mmCIF file of C-alpha atoms in Angstrom:
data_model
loop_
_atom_site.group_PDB
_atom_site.id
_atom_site.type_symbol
_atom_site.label_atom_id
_atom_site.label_comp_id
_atom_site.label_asym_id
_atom_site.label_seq_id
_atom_site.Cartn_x
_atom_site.Cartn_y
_atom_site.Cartn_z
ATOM 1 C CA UNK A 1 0.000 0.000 0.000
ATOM 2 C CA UNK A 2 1.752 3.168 -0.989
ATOM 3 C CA UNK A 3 1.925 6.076 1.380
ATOM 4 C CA UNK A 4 -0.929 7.878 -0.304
ATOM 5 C CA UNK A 5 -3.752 4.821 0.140
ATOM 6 C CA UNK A 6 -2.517 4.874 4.075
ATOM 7 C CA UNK A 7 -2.990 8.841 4.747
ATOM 8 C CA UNK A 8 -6.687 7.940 2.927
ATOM 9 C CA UNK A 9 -7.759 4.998 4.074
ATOM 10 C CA UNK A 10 -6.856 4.477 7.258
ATOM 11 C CA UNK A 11 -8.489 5.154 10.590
ATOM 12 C CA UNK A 12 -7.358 5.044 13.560
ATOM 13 C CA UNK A 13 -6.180 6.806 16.668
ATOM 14 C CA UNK A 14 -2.720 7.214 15.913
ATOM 15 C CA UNK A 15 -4.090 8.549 12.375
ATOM 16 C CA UNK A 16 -6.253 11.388 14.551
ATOM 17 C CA UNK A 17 -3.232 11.952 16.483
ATOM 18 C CA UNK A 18 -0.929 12.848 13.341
ATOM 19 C CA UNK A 19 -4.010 15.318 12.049
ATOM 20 C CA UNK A 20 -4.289 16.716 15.085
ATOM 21 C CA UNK A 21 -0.561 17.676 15.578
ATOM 22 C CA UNK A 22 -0.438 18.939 11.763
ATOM 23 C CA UNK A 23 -3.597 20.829 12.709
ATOM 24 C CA UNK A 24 -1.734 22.853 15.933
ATOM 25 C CA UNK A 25 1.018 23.927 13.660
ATOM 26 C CA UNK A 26 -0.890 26.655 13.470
ATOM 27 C CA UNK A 27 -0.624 27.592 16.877
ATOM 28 C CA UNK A 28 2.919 27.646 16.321
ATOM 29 C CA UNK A 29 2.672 29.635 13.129
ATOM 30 C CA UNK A 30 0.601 32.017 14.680
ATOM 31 C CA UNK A 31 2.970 32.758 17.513
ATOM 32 C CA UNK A 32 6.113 32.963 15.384
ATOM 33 C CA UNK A 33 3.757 35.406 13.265
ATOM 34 C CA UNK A 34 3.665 37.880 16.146
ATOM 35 C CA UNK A 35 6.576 38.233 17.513
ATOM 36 C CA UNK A 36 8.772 38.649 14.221
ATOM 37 C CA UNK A 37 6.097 40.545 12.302
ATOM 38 C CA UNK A 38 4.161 42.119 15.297
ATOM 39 C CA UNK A 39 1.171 42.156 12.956
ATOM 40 C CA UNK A 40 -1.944 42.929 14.889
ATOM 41 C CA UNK A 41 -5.787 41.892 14.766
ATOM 42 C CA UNK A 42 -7.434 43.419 11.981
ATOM 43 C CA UNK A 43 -11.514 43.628 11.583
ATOM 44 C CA UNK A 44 -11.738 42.326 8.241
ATOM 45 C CA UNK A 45 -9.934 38.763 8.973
ATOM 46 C CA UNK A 46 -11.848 36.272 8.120
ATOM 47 C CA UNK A 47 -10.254 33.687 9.716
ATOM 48 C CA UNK A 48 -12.859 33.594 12.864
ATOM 49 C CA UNK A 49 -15.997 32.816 10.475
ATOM 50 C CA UNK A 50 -13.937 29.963 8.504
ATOM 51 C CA UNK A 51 -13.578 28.268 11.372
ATOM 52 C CA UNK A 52 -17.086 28.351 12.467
ATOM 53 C CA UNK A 53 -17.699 27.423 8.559
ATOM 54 C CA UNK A 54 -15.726 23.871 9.290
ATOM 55 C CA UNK A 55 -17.648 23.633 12.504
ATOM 56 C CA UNK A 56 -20.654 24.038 10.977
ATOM 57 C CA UNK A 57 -20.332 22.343 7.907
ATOM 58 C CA UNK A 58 -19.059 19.381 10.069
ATOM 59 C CA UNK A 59 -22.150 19.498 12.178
ATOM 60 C CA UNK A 60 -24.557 19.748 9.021
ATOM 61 C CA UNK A 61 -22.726 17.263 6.544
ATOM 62 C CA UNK A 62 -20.738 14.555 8.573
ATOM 63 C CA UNK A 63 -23.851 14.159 10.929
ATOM 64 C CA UNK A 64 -27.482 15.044 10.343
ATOM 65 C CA UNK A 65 -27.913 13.114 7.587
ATOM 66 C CA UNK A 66 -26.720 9.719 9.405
ATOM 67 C CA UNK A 67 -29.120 10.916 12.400
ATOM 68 C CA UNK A 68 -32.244 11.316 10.982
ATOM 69 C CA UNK A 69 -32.231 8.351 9.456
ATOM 70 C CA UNK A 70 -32.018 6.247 13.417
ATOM 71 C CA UNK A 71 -33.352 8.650 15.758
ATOM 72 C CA UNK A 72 -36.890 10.281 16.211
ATOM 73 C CA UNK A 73 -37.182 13.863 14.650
ATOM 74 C CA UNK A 74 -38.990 14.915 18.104
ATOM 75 C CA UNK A 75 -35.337 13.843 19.658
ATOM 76 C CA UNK A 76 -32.934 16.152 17.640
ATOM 77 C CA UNK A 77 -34.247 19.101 18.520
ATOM 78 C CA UNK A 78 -33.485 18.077 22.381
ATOM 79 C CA UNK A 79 -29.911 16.206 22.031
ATOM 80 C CA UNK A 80 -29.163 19.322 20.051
ATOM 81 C CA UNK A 81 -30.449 21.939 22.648
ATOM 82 C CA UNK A 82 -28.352 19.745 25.345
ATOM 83 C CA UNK A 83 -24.913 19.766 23.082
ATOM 84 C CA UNK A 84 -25.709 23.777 22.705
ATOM 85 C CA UNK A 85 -26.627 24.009 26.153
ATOM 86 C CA UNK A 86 -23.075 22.076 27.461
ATOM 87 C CA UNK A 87 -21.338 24.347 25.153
ATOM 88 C CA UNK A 88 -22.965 27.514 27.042
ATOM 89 C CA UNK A 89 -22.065 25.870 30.431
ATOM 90 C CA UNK A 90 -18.472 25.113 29.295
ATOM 91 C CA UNK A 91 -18.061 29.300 28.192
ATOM 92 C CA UNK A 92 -19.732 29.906 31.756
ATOM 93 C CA UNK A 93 -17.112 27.708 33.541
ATOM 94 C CA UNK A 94 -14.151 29.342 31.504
ATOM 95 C CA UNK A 95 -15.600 32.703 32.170
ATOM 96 C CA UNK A 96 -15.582 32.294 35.721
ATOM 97 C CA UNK A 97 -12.028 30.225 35.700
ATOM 98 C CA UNK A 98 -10.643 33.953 33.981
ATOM 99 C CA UNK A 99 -12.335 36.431 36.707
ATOM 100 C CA UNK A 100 -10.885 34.459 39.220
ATOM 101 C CA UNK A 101 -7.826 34.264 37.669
ATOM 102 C CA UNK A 102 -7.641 38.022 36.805
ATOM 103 C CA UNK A 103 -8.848 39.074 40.756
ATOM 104 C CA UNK A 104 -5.977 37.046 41.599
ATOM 105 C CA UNK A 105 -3.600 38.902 39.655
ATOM 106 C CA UNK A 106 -4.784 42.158 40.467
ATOM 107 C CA UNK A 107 -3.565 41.744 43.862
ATOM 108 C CA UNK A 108 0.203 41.047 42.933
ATOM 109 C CA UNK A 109 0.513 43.619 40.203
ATOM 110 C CA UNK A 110 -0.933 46.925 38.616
ATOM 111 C CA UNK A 111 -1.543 45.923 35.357
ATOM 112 C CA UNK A 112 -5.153 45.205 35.608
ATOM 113 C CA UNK A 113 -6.721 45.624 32.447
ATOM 114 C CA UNK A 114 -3.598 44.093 30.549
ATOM 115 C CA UNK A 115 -3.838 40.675 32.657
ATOM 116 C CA UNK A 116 -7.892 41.048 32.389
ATOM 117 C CA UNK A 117 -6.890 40.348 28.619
ATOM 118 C CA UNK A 118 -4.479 38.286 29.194
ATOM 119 C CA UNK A 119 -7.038 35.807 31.232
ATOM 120 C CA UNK A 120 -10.169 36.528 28.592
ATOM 121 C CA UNK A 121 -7.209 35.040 25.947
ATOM 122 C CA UNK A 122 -6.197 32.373 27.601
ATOM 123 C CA UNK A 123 -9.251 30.894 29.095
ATOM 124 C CA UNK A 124 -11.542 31.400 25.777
ATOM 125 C CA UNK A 125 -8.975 30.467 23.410
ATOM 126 C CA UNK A 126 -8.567 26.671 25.543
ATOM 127 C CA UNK A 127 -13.014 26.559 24.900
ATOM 128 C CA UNK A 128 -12.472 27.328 21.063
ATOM 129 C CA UNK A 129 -9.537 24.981 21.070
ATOM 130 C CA UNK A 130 -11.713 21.911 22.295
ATOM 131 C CA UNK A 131 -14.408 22.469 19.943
ATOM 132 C CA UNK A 132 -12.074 22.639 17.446
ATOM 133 C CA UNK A 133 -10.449 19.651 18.767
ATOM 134 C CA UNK A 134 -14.042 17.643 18.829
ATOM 135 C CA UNK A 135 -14.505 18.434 14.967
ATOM 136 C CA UNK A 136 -11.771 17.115 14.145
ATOM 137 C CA UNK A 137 -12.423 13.663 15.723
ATOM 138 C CA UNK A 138 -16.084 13.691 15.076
ATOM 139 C CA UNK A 139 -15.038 14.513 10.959
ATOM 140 C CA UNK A 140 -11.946 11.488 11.370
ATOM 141 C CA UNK A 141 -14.474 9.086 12.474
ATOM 142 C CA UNK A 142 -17.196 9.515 9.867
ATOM 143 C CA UNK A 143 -14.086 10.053 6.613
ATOM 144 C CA UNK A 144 -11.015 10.395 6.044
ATOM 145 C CA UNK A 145 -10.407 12.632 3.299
ATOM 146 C CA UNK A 146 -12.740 14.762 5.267
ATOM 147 C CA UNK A 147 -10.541 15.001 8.414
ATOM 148 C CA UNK A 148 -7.621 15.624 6.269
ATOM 149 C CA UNK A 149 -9.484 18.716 4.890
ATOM 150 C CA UNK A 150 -11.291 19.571 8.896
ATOM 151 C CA UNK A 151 -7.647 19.305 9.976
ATOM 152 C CA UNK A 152 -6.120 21.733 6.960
ATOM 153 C CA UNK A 153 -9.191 24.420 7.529
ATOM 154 C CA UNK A 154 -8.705 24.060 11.845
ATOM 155 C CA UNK A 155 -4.625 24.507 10.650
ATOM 156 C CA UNK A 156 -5.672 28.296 9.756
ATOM 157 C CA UNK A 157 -8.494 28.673 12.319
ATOM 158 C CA UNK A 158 -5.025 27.959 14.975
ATOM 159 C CA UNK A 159 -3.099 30.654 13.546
ATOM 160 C CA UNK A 160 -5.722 33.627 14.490
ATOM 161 C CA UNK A 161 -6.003 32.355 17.825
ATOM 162 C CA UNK A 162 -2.215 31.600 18.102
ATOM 163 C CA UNK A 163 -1.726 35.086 16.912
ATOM 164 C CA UNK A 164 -5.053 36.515 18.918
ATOM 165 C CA UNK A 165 -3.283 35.382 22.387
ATOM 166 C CA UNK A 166 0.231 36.037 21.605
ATOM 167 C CA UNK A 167 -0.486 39.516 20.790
ATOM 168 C CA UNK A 168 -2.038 39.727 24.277
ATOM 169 C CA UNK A 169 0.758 38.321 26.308
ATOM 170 C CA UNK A 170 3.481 40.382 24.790
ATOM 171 C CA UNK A 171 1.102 43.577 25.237
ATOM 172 C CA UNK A 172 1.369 42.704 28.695
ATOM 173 C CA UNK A 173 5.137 41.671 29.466
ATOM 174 C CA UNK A 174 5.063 38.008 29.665
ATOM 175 C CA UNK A 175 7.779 35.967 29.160
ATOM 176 C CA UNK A 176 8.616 33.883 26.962
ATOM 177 C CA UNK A 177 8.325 30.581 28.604
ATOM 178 C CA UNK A 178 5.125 31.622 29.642
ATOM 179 C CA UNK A 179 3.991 31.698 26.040
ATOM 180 C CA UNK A 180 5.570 28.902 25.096
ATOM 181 C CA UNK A 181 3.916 27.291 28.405
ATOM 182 C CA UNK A 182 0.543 28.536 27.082
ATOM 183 C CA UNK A 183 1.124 27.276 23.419
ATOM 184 C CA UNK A 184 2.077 23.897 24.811
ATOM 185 C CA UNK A 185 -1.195 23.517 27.165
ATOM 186 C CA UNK A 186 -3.315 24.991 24.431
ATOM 187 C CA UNK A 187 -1.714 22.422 21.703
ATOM 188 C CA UNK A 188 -2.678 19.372 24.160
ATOM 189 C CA UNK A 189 -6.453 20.938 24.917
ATOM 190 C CA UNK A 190 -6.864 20.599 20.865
ATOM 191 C CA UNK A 191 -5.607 16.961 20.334
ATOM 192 C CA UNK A 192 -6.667 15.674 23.331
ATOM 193 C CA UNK A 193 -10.236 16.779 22.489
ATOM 194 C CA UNK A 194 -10.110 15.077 19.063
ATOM 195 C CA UNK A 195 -8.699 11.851 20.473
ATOM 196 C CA UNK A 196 -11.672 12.041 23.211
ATOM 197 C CA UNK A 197 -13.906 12.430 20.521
ATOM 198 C CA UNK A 198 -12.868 9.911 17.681
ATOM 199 C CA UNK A 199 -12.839 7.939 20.866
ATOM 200 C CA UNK A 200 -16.306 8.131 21.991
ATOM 201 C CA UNK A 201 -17.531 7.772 18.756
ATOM 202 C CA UNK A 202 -15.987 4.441 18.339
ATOM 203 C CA UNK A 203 -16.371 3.367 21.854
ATOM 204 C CA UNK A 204 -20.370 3.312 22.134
ATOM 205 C CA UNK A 205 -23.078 0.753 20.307
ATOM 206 C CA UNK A 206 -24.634 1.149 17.286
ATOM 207 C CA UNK A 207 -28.192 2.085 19.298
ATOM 208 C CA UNK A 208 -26.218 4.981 21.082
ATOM 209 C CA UNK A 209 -24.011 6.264 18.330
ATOM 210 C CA UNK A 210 -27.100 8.496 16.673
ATOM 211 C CA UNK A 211 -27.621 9.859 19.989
ATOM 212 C CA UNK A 212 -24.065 11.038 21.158
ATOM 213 C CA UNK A 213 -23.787 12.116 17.208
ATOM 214 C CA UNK A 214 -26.598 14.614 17.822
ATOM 215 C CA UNK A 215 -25.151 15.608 21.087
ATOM 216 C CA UNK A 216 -21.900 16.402 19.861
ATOM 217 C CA UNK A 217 -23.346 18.327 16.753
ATOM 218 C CA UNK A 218 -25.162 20.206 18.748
ATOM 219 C CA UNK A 219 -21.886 21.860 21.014
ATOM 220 C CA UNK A 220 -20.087 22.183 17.666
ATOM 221 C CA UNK A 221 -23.420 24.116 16.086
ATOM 222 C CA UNK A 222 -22.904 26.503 19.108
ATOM 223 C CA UNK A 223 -19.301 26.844 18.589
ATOM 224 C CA UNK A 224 -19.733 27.630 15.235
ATOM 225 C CA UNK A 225 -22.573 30.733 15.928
ATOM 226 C CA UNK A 226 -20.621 32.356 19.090
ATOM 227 C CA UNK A 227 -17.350 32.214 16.270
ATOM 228 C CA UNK A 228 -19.550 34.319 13.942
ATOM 229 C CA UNK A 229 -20.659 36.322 16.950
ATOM 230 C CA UNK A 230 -16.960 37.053 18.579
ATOM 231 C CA UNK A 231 -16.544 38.615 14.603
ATOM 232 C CA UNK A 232 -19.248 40.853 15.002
ATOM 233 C CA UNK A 233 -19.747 41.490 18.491
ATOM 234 C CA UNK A 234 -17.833 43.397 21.361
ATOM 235 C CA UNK A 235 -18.803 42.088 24.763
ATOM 236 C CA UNK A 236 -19.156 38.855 25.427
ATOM 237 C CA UNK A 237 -22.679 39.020 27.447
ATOM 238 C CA UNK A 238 -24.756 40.413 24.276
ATOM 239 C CA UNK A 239 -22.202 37.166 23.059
ATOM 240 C CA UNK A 240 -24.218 34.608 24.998
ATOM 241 C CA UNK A 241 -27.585 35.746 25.247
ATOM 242 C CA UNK A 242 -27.261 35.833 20.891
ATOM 243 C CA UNK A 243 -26.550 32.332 21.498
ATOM 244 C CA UNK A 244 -29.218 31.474 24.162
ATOM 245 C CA UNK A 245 -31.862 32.734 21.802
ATOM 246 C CA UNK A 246 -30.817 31.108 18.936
ATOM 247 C CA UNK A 247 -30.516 27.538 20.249
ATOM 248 C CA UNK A 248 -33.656 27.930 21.952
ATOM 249 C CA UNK A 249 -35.431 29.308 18.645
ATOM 250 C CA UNK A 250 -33.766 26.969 16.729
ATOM 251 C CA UNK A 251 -35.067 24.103 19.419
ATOM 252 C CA UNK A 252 -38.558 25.577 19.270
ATOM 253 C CA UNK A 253 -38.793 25.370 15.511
ATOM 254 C CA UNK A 254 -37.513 22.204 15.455
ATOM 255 C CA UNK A 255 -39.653 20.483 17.413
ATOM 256 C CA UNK A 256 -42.905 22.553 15.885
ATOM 257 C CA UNK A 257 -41.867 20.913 12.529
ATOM 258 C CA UNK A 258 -41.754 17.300 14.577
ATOM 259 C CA UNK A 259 -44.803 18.021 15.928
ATOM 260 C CA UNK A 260 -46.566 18.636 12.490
ATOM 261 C CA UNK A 261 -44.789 15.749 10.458
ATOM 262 C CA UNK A 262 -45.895 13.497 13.537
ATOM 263 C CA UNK A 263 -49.686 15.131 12.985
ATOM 264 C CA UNK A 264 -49.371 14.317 9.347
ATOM 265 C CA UNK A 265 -48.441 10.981 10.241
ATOM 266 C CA UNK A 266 -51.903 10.621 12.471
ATOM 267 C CA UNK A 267 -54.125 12.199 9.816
ATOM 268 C CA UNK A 268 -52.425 10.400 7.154
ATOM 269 C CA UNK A 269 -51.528 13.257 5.004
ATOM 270 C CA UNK A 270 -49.756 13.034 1.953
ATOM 271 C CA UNK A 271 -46.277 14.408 1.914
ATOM 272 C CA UNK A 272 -44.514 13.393 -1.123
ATOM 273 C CA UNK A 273 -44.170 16.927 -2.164
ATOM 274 C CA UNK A 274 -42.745 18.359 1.010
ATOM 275 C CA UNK A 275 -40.117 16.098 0.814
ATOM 276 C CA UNK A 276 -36.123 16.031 0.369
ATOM 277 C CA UNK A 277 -34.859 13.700 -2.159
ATOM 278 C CA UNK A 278 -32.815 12.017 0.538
ATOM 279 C CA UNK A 279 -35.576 11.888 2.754
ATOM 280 C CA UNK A 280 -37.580 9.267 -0.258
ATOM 281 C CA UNK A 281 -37.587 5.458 0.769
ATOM 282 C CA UNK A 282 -34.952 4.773 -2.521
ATOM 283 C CA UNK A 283 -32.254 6.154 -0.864
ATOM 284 C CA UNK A 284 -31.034 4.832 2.529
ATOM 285 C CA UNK A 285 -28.426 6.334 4.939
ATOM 286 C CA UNK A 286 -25.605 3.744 5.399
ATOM 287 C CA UNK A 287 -23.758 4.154 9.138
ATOM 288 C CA UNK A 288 -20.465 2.598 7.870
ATOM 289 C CA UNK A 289 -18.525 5.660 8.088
ATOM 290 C CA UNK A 290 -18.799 5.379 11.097
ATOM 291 C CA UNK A 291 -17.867 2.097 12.425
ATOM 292 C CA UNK A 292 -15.389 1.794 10.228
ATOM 293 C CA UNK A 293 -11.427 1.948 11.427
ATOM 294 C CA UNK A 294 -12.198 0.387 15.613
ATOM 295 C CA UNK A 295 -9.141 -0.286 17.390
#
């Protein structure tokens, strides 16, 4: 088998593993990137709304099509509100970890609003890192080829935050072990997230797989709209209550849609117009993506 079958075919940890590291380059890049060039932030990069595009289009494309085809459309709705809704907790847990973090600070030096940055970095960056980290998995366990392209995509999506943090810490005097201490824990939060989840998604039945599926595209649907929103936005409270509304809106209309394909059901409505060619009983979702490549 030549090298070129094995980087396409294969799946397996140690596969996941060698994406992820290629895909934290760009954590590296990104820190190299500001402190020879010094280039800040600009408005207009893009890079923040790519990402959420790969988190998105992973959510969408690698996994709602397998799950509607083995669990109840009443269900989705709900497993996605609870991925959304762990994603939310997760931000809430990081936002707290960085207050008390920056209190601490404040009480051995003056610098207060540079190490308030310094913790908002930090903290947030580890949150986008692990959702990043979980696409990467989730897209390695249902293709290849698409985990080689997740992992080139995430690649970039690393350098703005690389660059995002580093140009924090240096505004604020840190050394440079403490950067490269950072880069190091931030680098492990990433593939350690993507080996938890190409794990999981391997590890449970073929009657729970759907289920954690919809859980996990839930959090990474999240992800993806607070990415768009950190674009856009400039404090991170109008940041979360965006994000609250939408998951519940998007829940709501979900489940109103359920509730009227179930009536249709009941009444015994035709709905042959209404709908999606994949949706017709010719075409049948396979699930051996995803149990392909167990350890």
């Amino acid at each position: 088998m030549s090298l070129f079958d094995t980087i396409f075919e294969t799946q397996s940890r140690s596969h996941v593993l060698l994406l992820a590291i290629f895909a934290s380059t760009g954590l590296v890049v990104g820190t190299l990137w500001v402190e020879r060039v010094g280039a800040g932030l600009r408005r207009s990069d893009l890079l923040y709304p790519a990402a959420a595009g790969v988190l998105f289009a992973t959510a969408a494309l690698a996994v709602t099509p397998f799950v509607q085809s083995a669990v109840d459309s009443w269900a989705i709705p709900v497993l996605f509100l609870l991925g959304g809704g762990a994603y939310v907790l997760l931000c809430k847990a990081a936002g707290y970890l960085r207050g008390r973090f920056a209190d601490g600070k404040r009480k051995q030096h003056d610098h207060d609003e540079d190490l308030s940055n310094v913790a908002v970095s930090s903290i947030f960056s580890i949150v986008d890192l692990i959702g990043y980290g979980l696409t990467l998995g989730i897209a390695a366990a249902a293709s290849v080829t698409l985990a080689i392209v997740t992992a080139a995509g995430l690649a970039m999506a690393n350098v703005l935050v690389s660059r995002q943090i580093g140009s924090r810490f240096i505004a604020a005097s840190s050394s440079r072990m403490d950067r490269i201490a950072l880069q190091v824990g931030l680098a492990l939060a990433f593939i350690g997230s993507a080996l938890l989840a190409f794990w999981m998604v391997h590890s449970v039945d073929s009657f729970g797989l759907p289920w954690l599926l919809t859980v996990l595209a839930g959090l990474l649907l999240a992800a993806a709209v607070r990415a768009l929103l950190l674009h856009q936005a400039a404090h991170t409270a109008g940041h979360f209550k965006s994000l609250l509304v939408f998951l519940v809106g998007f829940a709501l209309l979900a489940l109103i849609f359920a509730g009227l394909d179930e009536l249709s059901d009941a009444v015994d409505l035709p709905n042959s117009g209404l709908e999606h060619p994949a949706e017709r009983p010719a075409v049948a979702f396979s699930i051996e993506p995803f149990t392909m490549g167990r350890e």
